[in-house]
Short mmCIF file of C-alpha atoms in Angstrom, two decimals:
data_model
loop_
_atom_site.label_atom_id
_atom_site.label_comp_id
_atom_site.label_asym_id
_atom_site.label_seq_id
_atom_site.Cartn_x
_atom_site.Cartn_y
_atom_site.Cartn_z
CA UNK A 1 81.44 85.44 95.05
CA UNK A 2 78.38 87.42 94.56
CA UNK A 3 76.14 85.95 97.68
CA UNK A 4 74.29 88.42 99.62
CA UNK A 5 73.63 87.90 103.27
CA UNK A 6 70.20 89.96 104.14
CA UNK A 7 70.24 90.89 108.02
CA UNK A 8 66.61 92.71 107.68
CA UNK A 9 64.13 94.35 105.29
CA UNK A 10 61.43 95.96 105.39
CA UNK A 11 59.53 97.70 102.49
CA UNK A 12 62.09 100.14 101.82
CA UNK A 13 65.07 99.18 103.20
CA UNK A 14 67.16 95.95 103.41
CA UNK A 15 70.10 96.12 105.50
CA UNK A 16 73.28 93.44 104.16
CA UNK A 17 76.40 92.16 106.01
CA UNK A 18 79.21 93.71 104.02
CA UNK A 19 82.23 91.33 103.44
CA UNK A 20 86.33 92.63 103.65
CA UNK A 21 87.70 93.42 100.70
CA UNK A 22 84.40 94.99 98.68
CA UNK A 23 83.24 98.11 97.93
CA UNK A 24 80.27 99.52 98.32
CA UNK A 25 80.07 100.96 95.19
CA UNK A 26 82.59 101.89 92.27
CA UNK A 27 84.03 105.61 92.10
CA UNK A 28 87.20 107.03 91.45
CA UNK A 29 89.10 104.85 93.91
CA UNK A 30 88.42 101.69 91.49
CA UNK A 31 88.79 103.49 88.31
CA UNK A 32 86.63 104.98 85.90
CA UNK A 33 83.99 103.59 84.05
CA UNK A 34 86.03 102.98 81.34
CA UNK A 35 88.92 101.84 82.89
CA UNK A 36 87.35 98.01 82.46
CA UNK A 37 90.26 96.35 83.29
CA UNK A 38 91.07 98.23 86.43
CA UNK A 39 87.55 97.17 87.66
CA UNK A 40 87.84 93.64 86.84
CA UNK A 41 90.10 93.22 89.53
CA UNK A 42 88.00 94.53 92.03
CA UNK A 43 85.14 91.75 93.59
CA UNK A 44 81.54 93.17 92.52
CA UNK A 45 80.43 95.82 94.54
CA UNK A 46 78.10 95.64 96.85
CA UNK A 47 75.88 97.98 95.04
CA UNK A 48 75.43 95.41 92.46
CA UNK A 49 75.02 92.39 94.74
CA UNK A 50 72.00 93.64 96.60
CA UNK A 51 70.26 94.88 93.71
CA UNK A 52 70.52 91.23 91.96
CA UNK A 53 69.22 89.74 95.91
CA UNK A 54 66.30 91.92 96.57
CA UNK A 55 65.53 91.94 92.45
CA UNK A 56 65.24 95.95 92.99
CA UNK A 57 67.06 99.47 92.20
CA UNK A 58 68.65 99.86 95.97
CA UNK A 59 70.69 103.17 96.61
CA UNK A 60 73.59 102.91 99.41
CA UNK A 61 72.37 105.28 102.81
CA UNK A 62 76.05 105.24 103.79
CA UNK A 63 79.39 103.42 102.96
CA UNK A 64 82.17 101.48 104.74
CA UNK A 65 85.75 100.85 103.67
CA UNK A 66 86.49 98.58 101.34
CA UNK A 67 88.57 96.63 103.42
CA UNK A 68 86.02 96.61 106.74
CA UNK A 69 83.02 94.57 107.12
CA UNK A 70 79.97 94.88 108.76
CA UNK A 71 76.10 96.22 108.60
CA UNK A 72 75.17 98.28 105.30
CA UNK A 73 71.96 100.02 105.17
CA UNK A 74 70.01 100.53 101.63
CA UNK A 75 67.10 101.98 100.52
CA UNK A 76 65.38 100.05 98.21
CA UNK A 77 64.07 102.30 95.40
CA UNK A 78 60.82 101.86 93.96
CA UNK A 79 59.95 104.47 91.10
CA UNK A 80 56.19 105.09 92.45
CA UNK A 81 55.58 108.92 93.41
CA UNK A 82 54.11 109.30 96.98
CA UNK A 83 50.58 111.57 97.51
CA UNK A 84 52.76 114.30 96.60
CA UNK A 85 53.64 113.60 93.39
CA UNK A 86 57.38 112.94 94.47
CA UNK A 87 59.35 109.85 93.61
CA UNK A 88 59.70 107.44 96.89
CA UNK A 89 62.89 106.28 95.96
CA UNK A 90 64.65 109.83 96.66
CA UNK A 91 62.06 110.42 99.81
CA UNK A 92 62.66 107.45 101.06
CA UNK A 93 66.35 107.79 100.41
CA UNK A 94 66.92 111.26 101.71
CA UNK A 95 64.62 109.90 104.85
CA UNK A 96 67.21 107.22 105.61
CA UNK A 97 70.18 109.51 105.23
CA UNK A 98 68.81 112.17 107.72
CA UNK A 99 67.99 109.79 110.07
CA UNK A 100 71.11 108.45 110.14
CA UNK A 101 72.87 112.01 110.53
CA UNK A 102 70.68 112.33 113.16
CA UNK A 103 71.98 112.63 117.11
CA UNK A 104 69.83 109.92 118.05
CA UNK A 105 71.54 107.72 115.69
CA UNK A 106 74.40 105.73 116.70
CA UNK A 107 76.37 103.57 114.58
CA UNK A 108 78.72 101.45 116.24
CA UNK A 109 82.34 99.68 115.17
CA UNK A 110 84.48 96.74 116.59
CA UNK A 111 88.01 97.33 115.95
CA UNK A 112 90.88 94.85 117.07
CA UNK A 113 93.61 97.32 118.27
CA UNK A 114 97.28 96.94 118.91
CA UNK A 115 97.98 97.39 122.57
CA UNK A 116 97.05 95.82 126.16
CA UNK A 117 94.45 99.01 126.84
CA UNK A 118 96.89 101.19 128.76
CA UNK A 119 98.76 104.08 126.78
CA UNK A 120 101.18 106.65 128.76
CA UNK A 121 99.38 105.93 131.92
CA UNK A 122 96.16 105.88 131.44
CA UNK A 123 94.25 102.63 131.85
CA UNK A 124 91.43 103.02 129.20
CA UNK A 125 89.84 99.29 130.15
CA UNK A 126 88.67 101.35 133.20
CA UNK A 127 87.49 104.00 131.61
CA UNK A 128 84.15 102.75 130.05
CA UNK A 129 82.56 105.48 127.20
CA UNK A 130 84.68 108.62 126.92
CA UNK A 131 85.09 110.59 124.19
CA UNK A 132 88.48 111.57 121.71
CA UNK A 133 88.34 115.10 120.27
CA UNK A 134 91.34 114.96 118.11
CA UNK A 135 91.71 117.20 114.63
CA UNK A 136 92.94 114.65 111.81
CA UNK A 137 93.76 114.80 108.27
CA UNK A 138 91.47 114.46 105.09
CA UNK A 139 92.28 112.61 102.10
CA UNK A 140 94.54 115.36 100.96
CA UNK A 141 96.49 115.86 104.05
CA UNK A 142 94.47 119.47 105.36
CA UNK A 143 93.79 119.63 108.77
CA UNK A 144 90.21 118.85 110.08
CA UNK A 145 88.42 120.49 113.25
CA UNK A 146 85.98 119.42 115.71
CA UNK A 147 86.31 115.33 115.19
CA UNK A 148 85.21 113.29 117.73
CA UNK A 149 84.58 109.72 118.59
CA UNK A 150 83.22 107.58 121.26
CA UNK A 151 85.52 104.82 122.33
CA UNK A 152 85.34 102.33 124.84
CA UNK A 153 88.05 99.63 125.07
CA UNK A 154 86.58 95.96 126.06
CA UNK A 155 88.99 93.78 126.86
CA UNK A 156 92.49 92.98 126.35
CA UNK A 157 94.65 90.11 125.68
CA UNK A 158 98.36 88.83 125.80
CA UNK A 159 99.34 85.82 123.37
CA UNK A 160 101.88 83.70 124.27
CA UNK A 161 104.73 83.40 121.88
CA UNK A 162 104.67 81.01 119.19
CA UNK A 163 108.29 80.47 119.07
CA UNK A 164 111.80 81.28 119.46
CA UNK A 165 112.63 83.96 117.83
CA UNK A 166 109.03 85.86 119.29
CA UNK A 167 109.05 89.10 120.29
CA UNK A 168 106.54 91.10 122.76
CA UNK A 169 105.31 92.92 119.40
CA UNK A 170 101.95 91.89 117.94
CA UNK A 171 101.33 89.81 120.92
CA UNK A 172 98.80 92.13 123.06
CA UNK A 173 95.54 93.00 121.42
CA UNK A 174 92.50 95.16 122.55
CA UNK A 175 88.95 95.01 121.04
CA UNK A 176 87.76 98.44 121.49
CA UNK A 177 84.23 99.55 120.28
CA UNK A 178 83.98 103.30 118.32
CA UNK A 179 80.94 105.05 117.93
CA UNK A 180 81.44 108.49 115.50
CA UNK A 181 79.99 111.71 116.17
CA UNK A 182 80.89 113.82 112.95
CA UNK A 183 82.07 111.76 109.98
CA UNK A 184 85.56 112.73 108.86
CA UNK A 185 88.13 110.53 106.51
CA UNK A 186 89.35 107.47 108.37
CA UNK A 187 88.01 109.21 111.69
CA UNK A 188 88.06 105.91 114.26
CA UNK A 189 91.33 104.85 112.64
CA UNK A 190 92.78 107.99 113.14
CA UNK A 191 92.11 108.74 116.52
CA UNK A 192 92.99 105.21 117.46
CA UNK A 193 96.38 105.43 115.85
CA UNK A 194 97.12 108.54 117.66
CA UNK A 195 99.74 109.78 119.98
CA UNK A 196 96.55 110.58 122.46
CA UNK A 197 95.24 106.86 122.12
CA UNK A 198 98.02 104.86 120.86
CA UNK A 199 96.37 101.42 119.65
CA UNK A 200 95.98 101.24 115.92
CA UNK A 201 93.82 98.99 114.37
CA UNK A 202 95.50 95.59 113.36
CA UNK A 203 95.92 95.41 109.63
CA UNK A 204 95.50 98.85 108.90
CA UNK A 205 98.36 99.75 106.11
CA UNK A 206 97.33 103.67 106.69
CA UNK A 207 97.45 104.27 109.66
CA UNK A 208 98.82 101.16 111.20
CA UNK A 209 101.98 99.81 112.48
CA UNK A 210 103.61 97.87 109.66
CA UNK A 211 105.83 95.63 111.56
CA UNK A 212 102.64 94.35 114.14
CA UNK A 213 100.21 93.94 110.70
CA UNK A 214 103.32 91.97 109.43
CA UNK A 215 103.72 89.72 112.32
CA UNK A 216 99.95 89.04 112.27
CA UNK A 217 99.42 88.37 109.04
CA UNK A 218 102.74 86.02 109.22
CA UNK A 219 102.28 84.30 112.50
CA UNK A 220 98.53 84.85 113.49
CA UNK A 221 96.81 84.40 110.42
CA UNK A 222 95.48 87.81 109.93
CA UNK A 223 93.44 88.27 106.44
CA UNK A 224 94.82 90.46 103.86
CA UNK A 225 91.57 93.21 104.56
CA UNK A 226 90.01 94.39 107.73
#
């Protein structure tokens, strides 16, 4: 399925609802460039998609996980030079990507979280905004400083059992939104899954709880991706 839902655009910029289970772009993760047949499996990135929709050269301003959906941001690059004799694409480009480092920018996530909102004592449904400063691990397992995130849990909810042989786990759920202030590997799912936090995100398989994403995807009809 290569359709392309368009949120906005503008000029230079088009911003796309990302689907589970794409990328936003190939790289090492879904094989080289000659690995064909590795890359056949994957669904066409999203790269590709928007660039057939908007009929354009568009260049990703940031990236989500494969598996999670949501709002992607591109530039759409036109190969005109500006007064200055410098190509708009990469202005407009490097514009975009310092504006979203920015401190006034905030980029927000939904995550559906494993757990009623309270974790060894602390109610976080009554906490509103606060803010996790946790170090976590990069992709190759060395320790990372100064991480934070913004959380604030929403609301929580207990499913009844569905039968028999039910058990309390995977039946309490918390929607709890994230907001990032530095931009580490797997940042809002670590700090969720934490000892400090304690409510992983339902269906992740890194960071997760096995067992819950098990019972969801068995009994509650959870999709395969985020």
């Amino acid at each position: 399925d290569n359709n392309v839902e368009i949120i906005d655009q503008g000029e230079n910029y088009v911003v796309v609802r990302k689907p589970p289970s794409v990328v936003v772009h190939h790289s090492g993760w879904t094989g080289k460039r000659t690995d064909t047949k590795r890359r056949r499996k994957e669904a066409r990135p999203m790269l590709q998609r928007v660039r057939d929709k908007v009929g354009m050269r568009v260049n990703p301003v940031h990236r989500l996980d494969r598996g999670a959906s949501g709002a992607l941001l591109f530039s759409i690059a036109q190969n005109d030079p500006d007064e200055n004799g410098e190509d708009t694409a990469c202005a407009v480009t490097r514009t975009l990507i310092e504006s979203m480092k920015s401190e006034d920018a905030t980029k927000t996530y939904i995550a559906l979280c494993d757990g009623d909102g309270t974790w060894n004592g602390n109610n976080y449904l009554d906490k509103g905004w606060f803010t996790v400063d946790l170090n976590i691990k990069d992709e190759w397992g060395n320790i990372v400083e100064n991480c934070s995130t913004d959380l604030c849990f929403v609301a929580s909810e207990t499913f009844p059992t569905m039968d028999e042989d039910d058990s309390s786990e995977g039946r309490k759920a918390t929607v709890v939104l994230a907001r990032p202030r530095s931009g580490a590997w797997h940042q809002i799912r670590q700090h969720l899954a934490s000892g400090t936090i304690g409510h992983a995100i339902i269906g992740d398989s890194s960071h997760g709880r096995p067992r819950t994403n098990r019972i969801w995807k068995a009994k509650r009809t959870l999709q395969k991706e985020r």
